[in-house]
PDB file of C-alpha atoms in Angstrom:
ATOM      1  CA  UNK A   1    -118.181 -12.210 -25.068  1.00  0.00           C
ATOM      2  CA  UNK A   2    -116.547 -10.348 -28.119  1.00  0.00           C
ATOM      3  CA  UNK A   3    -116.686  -7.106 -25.662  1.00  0.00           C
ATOM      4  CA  UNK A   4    -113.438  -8.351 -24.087  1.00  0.00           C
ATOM      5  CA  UNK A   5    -109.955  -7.989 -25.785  1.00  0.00           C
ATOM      6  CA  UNK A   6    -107.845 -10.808 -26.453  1.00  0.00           C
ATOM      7  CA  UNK A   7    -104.521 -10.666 -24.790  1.00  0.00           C
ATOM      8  CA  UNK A   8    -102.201  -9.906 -26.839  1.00  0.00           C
ATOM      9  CA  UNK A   9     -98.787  -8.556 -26.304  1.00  0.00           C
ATOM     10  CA  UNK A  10     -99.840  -5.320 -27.113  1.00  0.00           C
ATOM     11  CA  UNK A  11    -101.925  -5.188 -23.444  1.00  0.00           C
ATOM     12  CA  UNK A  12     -99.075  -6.299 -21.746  1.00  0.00           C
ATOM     13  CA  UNK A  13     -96.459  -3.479 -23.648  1.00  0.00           C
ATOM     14  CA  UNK A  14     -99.601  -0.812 -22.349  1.00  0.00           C
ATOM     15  CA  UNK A  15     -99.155  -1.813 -18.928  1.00  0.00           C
ATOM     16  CA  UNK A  16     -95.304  -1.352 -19.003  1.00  0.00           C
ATOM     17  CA  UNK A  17     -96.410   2.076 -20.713  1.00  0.00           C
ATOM     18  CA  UNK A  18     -98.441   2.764 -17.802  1.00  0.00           C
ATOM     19  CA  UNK A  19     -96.065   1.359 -14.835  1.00  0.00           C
ATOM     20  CA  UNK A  20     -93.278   3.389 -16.723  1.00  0.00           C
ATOM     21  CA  UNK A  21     -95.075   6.971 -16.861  1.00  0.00           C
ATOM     22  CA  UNK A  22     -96.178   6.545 -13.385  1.00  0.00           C
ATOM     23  CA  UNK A  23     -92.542   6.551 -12.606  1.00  0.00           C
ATOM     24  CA  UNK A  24     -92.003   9.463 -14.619  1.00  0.00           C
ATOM     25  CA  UNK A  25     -93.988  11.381 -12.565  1.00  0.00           C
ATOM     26  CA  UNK A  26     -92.903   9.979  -9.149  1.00  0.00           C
ATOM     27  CA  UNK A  27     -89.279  11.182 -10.637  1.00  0.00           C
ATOM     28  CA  UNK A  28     -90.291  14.652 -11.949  1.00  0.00           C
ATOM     29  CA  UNK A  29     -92.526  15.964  -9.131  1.00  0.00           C
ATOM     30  CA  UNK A  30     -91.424  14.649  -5.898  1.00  0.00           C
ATOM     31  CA  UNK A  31     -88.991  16.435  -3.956  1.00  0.00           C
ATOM     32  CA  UNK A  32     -88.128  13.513  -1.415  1.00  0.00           C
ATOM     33  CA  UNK A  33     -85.068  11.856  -2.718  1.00  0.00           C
ATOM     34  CA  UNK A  34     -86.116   8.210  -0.910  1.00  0.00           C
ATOM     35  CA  UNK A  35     -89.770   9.057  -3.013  1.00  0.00           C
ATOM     36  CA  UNK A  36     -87.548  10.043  -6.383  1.00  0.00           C
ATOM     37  CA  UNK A  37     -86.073   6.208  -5.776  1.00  0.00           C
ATOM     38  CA  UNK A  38     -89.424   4.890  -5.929  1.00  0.00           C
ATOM     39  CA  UNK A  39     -90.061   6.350  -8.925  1.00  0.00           C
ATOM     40  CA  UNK A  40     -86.986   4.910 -10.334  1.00  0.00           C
ATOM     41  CA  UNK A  41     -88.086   1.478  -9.240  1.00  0.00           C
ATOM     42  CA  UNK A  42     -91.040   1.753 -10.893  1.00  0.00           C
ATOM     43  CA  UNK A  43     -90.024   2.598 -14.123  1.00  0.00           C
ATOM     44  CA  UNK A  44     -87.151  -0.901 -13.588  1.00  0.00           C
ATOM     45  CA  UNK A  45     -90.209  -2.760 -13.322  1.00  0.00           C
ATOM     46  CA  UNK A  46     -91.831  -1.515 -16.376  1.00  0.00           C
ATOM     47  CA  UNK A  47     -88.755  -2.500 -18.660  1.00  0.00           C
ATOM     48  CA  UNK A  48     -88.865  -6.208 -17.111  1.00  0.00           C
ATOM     49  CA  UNK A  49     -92.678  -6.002 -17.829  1.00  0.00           C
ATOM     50  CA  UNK A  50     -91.726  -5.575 -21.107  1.00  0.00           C
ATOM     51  CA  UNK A  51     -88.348  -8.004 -21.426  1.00  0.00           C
ATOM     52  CA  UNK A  52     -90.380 -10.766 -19.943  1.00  0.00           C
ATOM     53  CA  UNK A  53     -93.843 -10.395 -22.312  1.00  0.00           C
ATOM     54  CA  UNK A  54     -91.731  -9.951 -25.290  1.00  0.00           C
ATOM     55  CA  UNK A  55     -89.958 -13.355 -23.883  1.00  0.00           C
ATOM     56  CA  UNK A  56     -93.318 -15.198 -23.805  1.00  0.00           C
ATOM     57  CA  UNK A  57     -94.345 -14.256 -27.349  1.00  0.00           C
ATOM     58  CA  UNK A  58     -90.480 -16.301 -28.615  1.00  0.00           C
ATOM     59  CA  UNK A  59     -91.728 -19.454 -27.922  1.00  0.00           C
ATOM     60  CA  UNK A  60     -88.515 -21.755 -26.151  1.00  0.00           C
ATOM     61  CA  UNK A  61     -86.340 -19.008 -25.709  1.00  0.00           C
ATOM     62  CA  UNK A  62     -85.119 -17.879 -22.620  1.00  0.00           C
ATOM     63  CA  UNK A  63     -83.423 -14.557 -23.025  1.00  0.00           C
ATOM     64  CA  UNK A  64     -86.039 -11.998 -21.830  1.00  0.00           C
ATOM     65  CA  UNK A  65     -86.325 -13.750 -18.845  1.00  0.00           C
ATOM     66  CA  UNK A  66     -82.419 -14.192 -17.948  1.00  0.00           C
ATOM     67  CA  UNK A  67     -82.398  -9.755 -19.107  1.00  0.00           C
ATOM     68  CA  UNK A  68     -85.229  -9.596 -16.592  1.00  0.00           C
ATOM     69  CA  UNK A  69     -82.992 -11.257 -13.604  1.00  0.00           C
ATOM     70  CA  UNK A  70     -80.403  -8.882 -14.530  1.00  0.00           C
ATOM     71  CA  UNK A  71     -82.173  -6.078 -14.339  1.00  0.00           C
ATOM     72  CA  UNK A  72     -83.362  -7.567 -11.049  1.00  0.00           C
ATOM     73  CA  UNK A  73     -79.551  -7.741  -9.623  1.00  0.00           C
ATOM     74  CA  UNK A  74     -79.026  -4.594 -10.738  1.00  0.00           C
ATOM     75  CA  UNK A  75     -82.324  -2.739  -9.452  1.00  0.00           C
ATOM     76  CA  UNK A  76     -80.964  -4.060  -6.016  1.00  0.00           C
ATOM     77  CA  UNK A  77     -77.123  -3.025  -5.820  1.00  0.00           C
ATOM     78  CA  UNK A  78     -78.578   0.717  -6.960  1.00  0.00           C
ATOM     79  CA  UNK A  79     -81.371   0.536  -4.138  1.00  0.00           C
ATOM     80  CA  UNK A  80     -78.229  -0.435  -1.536  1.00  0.00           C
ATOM     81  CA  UNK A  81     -75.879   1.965  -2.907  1.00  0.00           C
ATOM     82  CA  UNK A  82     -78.950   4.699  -3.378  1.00  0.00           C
ATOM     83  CA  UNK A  83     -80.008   4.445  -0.092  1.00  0.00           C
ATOM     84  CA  UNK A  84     -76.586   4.660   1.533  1.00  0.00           C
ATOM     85  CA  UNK A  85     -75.732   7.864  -0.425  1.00  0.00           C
ATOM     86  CA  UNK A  86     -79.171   9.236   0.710  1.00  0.00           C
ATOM     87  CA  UNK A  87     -78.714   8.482   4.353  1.00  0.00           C
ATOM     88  CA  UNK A  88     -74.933   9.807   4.427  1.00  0.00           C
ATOM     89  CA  UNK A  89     -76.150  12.964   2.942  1.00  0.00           C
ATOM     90  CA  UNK A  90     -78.636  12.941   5.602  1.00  0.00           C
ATOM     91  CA  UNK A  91     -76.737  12.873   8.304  1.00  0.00           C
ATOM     92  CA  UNK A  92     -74.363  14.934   7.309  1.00  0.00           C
ATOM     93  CA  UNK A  93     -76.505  18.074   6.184  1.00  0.00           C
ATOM     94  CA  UNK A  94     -79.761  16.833   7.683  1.00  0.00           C
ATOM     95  CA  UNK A  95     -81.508  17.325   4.384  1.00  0.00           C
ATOM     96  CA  UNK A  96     -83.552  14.898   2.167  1.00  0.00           C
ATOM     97  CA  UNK A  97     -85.266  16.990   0.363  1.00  0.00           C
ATOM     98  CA  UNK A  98     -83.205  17.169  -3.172  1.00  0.00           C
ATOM     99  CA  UNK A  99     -84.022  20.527  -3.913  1.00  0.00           C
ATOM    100  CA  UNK A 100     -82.134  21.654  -0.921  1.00  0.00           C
ATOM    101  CA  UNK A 101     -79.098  19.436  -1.303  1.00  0.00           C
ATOM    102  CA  UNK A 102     -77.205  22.407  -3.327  1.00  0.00           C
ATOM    103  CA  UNK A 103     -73.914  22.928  -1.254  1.00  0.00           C
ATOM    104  CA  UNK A 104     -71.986  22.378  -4.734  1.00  0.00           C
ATOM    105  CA  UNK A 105     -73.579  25.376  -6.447  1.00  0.00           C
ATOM    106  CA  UNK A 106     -71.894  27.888  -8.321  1.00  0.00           C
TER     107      UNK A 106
ATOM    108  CA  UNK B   1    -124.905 -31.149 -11.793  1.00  0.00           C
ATOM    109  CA  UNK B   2    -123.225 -31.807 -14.851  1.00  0.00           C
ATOM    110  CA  UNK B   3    -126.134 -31.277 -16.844  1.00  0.00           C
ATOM    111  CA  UNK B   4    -125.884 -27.826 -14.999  1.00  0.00           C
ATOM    112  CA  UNK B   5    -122.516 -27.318 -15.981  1.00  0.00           C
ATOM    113  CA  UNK B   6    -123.274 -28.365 -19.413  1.00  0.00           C
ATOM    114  CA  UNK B   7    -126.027 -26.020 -19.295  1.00  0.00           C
ATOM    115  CA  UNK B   8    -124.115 -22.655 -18.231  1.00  0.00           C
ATOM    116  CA  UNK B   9    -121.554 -23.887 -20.858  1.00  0.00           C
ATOM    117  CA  UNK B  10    -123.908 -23.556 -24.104  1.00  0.00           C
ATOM    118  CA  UNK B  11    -122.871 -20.858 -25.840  1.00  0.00           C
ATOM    119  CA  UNK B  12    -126.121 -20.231 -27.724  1.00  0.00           C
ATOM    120  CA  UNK B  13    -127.502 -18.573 -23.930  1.00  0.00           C
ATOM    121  CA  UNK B  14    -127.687 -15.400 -22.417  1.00  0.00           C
ATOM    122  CA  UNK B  15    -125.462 -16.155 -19.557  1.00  0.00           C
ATOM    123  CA  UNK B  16    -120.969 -15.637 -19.871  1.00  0.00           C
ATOM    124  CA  UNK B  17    -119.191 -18.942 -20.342  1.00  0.00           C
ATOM    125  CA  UNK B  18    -117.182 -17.012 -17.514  1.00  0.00           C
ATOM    126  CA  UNK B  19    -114.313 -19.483 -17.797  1.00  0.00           C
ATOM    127  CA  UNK B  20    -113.623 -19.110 -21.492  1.00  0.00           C
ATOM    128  CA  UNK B  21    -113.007 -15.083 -20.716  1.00  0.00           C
ATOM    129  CA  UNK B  22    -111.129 -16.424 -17.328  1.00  0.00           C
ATOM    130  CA  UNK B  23    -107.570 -15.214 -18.352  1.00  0.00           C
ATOM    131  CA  UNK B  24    -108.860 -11.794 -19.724  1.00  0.00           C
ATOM    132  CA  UNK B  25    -110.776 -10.951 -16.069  1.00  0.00           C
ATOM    133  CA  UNK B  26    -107.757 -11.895 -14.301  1.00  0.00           C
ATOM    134  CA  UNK B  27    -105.160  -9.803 -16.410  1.00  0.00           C
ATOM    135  CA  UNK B  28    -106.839  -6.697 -16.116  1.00  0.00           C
ATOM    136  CA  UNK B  29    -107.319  -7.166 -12.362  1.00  0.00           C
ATOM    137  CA  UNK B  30    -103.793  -7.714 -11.955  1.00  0.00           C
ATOM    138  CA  UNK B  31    -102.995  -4.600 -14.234  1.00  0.00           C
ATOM    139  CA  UNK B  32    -105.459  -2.897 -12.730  1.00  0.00           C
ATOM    140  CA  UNK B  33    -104.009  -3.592  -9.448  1.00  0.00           C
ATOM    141  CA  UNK B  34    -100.263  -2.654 -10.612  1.00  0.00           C
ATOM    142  CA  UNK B  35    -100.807   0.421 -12.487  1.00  0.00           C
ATOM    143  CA  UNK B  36    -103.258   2.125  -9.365  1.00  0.00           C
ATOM    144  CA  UNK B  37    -101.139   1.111  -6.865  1.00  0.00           C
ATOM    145  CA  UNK B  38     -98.165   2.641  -9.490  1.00  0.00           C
ATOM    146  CA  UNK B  39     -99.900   5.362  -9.167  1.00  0.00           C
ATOM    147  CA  UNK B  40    -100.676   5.822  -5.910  1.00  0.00           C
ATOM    148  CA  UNK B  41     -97.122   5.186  -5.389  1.00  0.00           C
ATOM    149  CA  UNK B  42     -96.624   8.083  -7.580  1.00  0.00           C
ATOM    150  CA  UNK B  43     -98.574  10.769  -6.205  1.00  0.00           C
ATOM    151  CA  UNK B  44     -99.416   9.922  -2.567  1.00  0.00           C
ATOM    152  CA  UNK B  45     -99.226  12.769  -0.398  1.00  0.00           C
ATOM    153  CA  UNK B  46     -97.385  10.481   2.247  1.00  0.00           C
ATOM    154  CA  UNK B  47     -93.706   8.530   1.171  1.00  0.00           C
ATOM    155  CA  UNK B  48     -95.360   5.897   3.241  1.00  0.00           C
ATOM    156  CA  UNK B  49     -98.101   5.051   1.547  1.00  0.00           C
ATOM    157  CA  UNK B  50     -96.057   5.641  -1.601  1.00  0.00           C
ATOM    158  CA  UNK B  51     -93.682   2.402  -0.254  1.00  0.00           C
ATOM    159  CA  UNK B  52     -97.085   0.464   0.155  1.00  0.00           C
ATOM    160  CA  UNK B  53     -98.384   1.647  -3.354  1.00  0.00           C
ATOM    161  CA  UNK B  54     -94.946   0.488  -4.320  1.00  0.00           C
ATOM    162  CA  UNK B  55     -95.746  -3.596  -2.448  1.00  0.00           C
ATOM    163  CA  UNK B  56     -98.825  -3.490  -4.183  1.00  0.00           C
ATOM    164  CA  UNK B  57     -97.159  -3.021  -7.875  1.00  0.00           C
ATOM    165  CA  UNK B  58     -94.632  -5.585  -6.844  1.00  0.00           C
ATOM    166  CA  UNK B  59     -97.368  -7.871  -6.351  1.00  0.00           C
ATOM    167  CA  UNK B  60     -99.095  -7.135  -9.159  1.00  0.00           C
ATOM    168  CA  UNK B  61     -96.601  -7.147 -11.753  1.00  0.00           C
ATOM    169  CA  UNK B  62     -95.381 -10.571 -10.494  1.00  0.00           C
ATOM    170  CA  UNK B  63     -99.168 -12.155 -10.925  1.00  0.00           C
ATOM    171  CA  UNK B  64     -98.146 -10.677 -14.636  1.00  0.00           C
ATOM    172  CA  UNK B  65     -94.997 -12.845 -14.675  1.00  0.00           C
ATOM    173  CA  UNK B  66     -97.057 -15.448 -13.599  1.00  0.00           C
ATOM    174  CA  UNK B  67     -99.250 -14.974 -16.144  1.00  0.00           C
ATOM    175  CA  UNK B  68     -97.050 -14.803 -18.945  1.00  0.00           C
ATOM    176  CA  UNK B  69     -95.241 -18.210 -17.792  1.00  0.00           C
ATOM    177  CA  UNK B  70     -92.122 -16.943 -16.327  1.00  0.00           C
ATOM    178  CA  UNK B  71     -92.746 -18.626 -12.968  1.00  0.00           C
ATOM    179  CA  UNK B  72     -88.618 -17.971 -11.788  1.00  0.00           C
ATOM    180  CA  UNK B  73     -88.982 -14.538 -12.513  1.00  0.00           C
ATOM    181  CA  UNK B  74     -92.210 -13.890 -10.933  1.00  0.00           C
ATOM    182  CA  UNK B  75     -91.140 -15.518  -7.564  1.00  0.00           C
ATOM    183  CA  UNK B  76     -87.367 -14.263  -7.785  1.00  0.00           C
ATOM    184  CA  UNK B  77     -89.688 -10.526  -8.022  1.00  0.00           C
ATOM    185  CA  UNK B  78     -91.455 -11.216  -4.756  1.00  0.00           C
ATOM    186  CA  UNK B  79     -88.451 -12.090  -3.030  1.00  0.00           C
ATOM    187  CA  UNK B  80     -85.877  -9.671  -4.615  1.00  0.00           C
ATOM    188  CA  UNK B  81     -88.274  -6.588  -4.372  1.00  0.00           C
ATOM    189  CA  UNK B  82     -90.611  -6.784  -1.817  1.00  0.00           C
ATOM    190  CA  UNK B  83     -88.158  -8.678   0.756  1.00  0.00           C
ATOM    191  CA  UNK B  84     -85.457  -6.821  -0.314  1.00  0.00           C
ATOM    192  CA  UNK B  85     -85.557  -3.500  -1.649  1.00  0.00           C
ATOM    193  CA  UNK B  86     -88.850  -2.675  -0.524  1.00  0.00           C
ATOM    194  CA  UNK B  87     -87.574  -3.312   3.359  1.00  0.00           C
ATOM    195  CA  UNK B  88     -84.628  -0.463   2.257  1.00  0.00           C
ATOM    196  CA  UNK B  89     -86.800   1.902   1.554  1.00  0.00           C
ATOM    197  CA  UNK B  90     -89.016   1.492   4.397  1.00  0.00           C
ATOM    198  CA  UNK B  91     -85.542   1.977   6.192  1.00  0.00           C
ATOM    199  CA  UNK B  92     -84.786   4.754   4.660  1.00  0.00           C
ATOM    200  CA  UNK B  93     -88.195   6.309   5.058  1.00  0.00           C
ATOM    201  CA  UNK B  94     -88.060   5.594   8.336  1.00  0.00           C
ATOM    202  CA  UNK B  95     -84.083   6.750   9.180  1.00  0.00           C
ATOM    203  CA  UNK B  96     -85.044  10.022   7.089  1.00  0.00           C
ATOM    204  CA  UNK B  97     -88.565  10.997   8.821  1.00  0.00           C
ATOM    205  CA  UNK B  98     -89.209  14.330   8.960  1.00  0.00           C
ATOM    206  CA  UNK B  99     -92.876  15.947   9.655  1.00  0.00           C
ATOM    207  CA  UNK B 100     -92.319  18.792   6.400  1.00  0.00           C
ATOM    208  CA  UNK B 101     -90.269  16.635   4.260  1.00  0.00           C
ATOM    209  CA  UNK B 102     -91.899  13.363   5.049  1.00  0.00           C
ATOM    210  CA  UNK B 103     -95.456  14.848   4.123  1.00  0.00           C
ATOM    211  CA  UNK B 104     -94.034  15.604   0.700  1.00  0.00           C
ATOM    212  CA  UNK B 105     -94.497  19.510   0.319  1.00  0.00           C
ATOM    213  CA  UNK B 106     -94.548  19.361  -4.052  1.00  0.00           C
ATOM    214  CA  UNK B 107     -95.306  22.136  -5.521  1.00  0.00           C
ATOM    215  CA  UNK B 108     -98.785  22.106  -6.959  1.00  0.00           C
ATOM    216  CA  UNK B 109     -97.162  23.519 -10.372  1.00  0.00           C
ATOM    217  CA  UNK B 110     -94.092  21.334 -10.615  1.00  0.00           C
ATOM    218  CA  UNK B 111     -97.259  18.101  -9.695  1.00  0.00           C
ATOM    219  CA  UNK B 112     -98.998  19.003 -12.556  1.00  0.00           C
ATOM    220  CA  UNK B 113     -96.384  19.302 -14.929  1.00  0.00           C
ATOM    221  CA  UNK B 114     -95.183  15.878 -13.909  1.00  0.00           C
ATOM    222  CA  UNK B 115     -99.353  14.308 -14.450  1.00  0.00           C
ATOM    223  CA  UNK B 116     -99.080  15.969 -18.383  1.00  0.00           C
ATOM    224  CA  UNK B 117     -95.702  14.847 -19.378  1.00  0.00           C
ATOM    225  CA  UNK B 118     -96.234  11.663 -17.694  1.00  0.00           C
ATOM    226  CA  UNK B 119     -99.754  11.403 -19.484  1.00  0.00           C
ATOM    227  CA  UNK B 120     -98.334  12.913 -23.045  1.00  0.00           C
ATOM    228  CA  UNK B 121     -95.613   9.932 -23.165  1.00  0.00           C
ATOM    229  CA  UNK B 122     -98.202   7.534 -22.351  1.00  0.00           C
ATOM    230  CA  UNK B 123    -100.352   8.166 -24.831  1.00  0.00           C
ATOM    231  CA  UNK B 124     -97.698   8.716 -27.519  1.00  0.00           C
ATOM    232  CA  UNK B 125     -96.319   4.722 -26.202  1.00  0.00           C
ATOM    233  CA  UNK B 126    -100.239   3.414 -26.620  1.00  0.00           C
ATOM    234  CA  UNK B 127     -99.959   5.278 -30.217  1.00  0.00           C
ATOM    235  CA  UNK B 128     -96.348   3.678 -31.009  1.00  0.00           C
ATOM    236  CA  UNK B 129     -97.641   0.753 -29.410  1.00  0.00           C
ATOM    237  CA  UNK B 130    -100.311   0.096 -31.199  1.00  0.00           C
ATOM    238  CA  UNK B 131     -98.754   1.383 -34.513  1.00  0.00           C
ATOM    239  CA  UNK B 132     -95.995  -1.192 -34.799  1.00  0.00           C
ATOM    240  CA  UNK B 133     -95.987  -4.870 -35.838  1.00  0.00           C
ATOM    241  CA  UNK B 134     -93.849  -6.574 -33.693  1.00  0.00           C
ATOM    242  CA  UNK B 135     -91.837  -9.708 -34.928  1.00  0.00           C
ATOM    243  CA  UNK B 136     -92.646 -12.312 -32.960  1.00  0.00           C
ATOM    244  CA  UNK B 137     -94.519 -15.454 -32.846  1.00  0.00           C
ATOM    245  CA  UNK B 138     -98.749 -15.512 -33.278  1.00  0.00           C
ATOM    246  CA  UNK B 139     -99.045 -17.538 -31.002  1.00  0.00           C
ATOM    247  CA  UNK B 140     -97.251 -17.342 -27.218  1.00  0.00           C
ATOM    248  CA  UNK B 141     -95.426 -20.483 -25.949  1.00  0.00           C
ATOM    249  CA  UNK B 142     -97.234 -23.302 -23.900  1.00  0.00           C
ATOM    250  CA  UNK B 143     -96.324 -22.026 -20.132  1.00  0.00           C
ATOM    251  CA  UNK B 144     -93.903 -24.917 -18.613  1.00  0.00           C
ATOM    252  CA  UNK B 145     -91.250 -24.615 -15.658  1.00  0.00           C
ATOM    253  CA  UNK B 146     -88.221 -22.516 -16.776  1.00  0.00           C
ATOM    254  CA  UNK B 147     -86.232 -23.179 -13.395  1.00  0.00           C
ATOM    255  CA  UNK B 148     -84.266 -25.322 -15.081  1.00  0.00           C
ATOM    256  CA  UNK B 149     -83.847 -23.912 -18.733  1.00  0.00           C
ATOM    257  CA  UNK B 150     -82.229 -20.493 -16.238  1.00  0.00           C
ATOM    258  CA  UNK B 151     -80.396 -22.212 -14.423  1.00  0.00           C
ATOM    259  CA  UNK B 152     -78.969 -24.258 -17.193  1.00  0.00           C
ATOM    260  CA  UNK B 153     -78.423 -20.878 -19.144  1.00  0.00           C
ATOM    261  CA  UNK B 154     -76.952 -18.823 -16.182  1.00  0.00           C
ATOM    262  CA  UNK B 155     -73.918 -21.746 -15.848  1.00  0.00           C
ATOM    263  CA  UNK B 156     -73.408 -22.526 -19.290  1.00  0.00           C
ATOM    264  CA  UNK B 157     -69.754 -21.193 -19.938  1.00  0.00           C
ATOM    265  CA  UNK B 158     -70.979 -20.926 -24.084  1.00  0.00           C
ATOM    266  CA  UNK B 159     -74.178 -18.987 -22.627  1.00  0.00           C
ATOM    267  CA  UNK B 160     -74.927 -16.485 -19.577  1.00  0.00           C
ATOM    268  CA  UNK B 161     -71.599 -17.740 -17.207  1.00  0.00           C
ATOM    269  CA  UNK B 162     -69.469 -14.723 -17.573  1.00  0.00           C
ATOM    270  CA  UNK B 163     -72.367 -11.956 -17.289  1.00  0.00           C
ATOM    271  CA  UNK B 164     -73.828 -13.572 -14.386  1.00  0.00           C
ATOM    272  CA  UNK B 165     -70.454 -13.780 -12.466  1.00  0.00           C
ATOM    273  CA  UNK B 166     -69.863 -10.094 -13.351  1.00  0.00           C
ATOM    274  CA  UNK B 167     -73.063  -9.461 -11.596  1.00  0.00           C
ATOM    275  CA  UNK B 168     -72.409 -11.334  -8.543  1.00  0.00           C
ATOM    276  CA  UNK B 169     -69.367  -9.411  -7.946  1.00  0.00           C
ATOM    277  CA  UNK B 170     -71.125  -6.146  -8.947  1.00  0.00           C
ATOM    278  CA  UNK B 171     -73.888  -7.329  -6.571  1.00  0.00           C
ATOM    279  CA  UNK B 172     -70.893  -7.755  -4.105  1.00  0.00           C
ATOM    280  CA  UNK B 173     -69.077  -4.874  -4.468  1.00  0.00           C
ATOM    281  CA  UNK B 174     -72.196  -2.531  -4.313  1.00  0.00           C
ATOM    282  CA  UNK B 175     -72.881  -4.115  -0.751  1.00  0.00           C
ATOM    283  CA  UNK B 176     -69.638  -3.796   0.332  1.00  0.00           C
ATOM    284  CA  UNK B 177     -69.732   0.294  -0.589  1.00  0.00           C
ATOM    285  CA  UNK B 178     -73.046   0.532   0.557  1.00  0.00           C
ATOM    286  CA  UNK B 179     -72.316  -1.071   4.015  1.00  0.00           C
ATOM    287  CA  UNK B 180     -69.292   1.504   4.029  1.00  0.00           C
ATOM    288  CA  UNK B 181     -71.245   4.566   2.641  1.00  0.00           C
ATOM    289  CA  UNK B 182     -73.960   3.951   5.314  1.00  0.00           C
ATOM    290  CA  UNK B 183     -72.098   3.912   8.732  1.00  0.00           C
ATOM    291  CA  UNK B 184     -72.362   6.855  11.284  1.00  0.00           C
ATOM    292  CA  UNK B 185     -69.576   8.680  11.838  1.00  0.00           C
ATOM    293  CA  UNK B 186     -68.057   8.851  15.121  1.00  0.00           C
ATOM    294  CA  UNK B 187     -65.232  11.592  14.783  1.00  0.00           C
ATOM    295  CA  UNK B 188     -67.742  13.867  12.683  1.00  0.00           C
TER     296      UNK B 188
END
């Protein structure tokens, strides 16, 4: 069974590539602000892919993974605060579509 | 049966020692699972299916944790992000649902603008990627609990202490504005 790659940290660094791309495009193309914070999330998740296989390949240390709980913390308080923004905006102007939220334009 | 086992084991024949190549099979079904459901989180027409594409990911990119020995993280991933942010932004989705904006009208241009420069920096990572020797060990570390060695680190006043206090109160202080941010307005 040659055919199949070992892992290697390079496969795991390709799939954080991948996850982080995908939210690249979530962020670029959709218009839906809740949908643009998916996108975000996405590419959070990609980094701690990344902090946490780089962690596994530093044999007894710790620090990618404690960097990886961080990021968690913080992926949360900006989902809460996110999400309270969008929904205030909401009701205010009845608008979630970011395109249309332009009442500060010159 | 052993003789059976013994027999499928023999390298010398046709037949995949299917436990030797265990590891590989079940890493690229979990990134196969977290990168289509990325996507699909990505570009579903619907921002609810895009939240379930989203679960999915979470799932799969904590059977990656798991994986790669960081059994803390990959549990504390579950719980943070599907229990927790995931249920916002089904809240959201749901407190925001409206039939045009909820269907996701993108513009077919903007769309495919987004698929090339998402694929161009993908395949300039894979070449950086692949281009780059990283330093770091051979060989990874043998997978053993790290409950302990985080929670150790996280209250050691020489080690993690202050920047995991600063994050509690960040934590905090974000729920506290959120909480305010998010109520309805009476007098409005």
């Amino acid at each position: 069974m040659t055919l199949l790659l070992a892992i290697g940290l390079n496969e795991y660094l390709v799939v954080g590539a991948a996850l982080f791309c995908a939210g690249l495009v979530a962020v670029l193309s959709r218009r839906n602000a809740v949908a643009i914070l998916i996108g975000i999330e996405l590419m959070l998740n990609a980094a701690n892919v990344n902090l946490v296989a780089f962690d596994h390949w530093r044999p007894g240390q710790i620090q990618g993974q404690l960097f990886a709980l961080f990021v968690l913390v913080i992926a949360a308080a900006e989902a809460a605060v996110a999400l309270a923004l969008i929904l205030n905006v909401f009701d205010t102007s009845d608008r979630i579509d970011v395109d249309e939220i332009d009442t500060l334009k010159g | 049966m052993s003789a059976l086992l013994d027999h499928l084991q023999r390298p010398t024949l046709g037949i995949p020692d299917l436990t030797a190549v265990l590891p590989e099979i079940l890493f690229y079904g979990f990134a196969l699972v977290a990168v289509g459901s990325a996507m699909a989180a990505a570009m579903a027409p619907k921002i609810v299916h895009a939240a379930f594409g989203l679960m999915a990911t979470f799932f799969g990119v904590a059977a990656l944790y798991a994986m790669l020995g960081a059994d803390f993280v990959a549990f504390s991933q579950i719980i943070v992000y599907v229990g927790g942010i995931l249920v916002l932004l089904v809240f959201g989705v749901l407190l925001t649902a409206r039939t045009e904006a909820s269907l996701g009208l993108e513009k077919a241009t903007t769309k495919n603008f987004a698929i090339i420069a998402g694929g161009l920096l993908f395949a300039v990572l894979v070449f950086a990627i692949g281009g780059t020797t990283w330093p770091v060990a051979n060989a990874p570390g043998e997978p053993e609990p790290t409950t302990e060695a985080i929670g150790r680190a996280f209250l050691d006043p020489e080690g993690m202490l202050i920047p995991f206090e600063l994050a509690s109160v960040l934590l905090l202080a974000a729920l506290v504005g959120a909480a305010y941010l998010a109520r309805r307005r009476r007098d409005a």
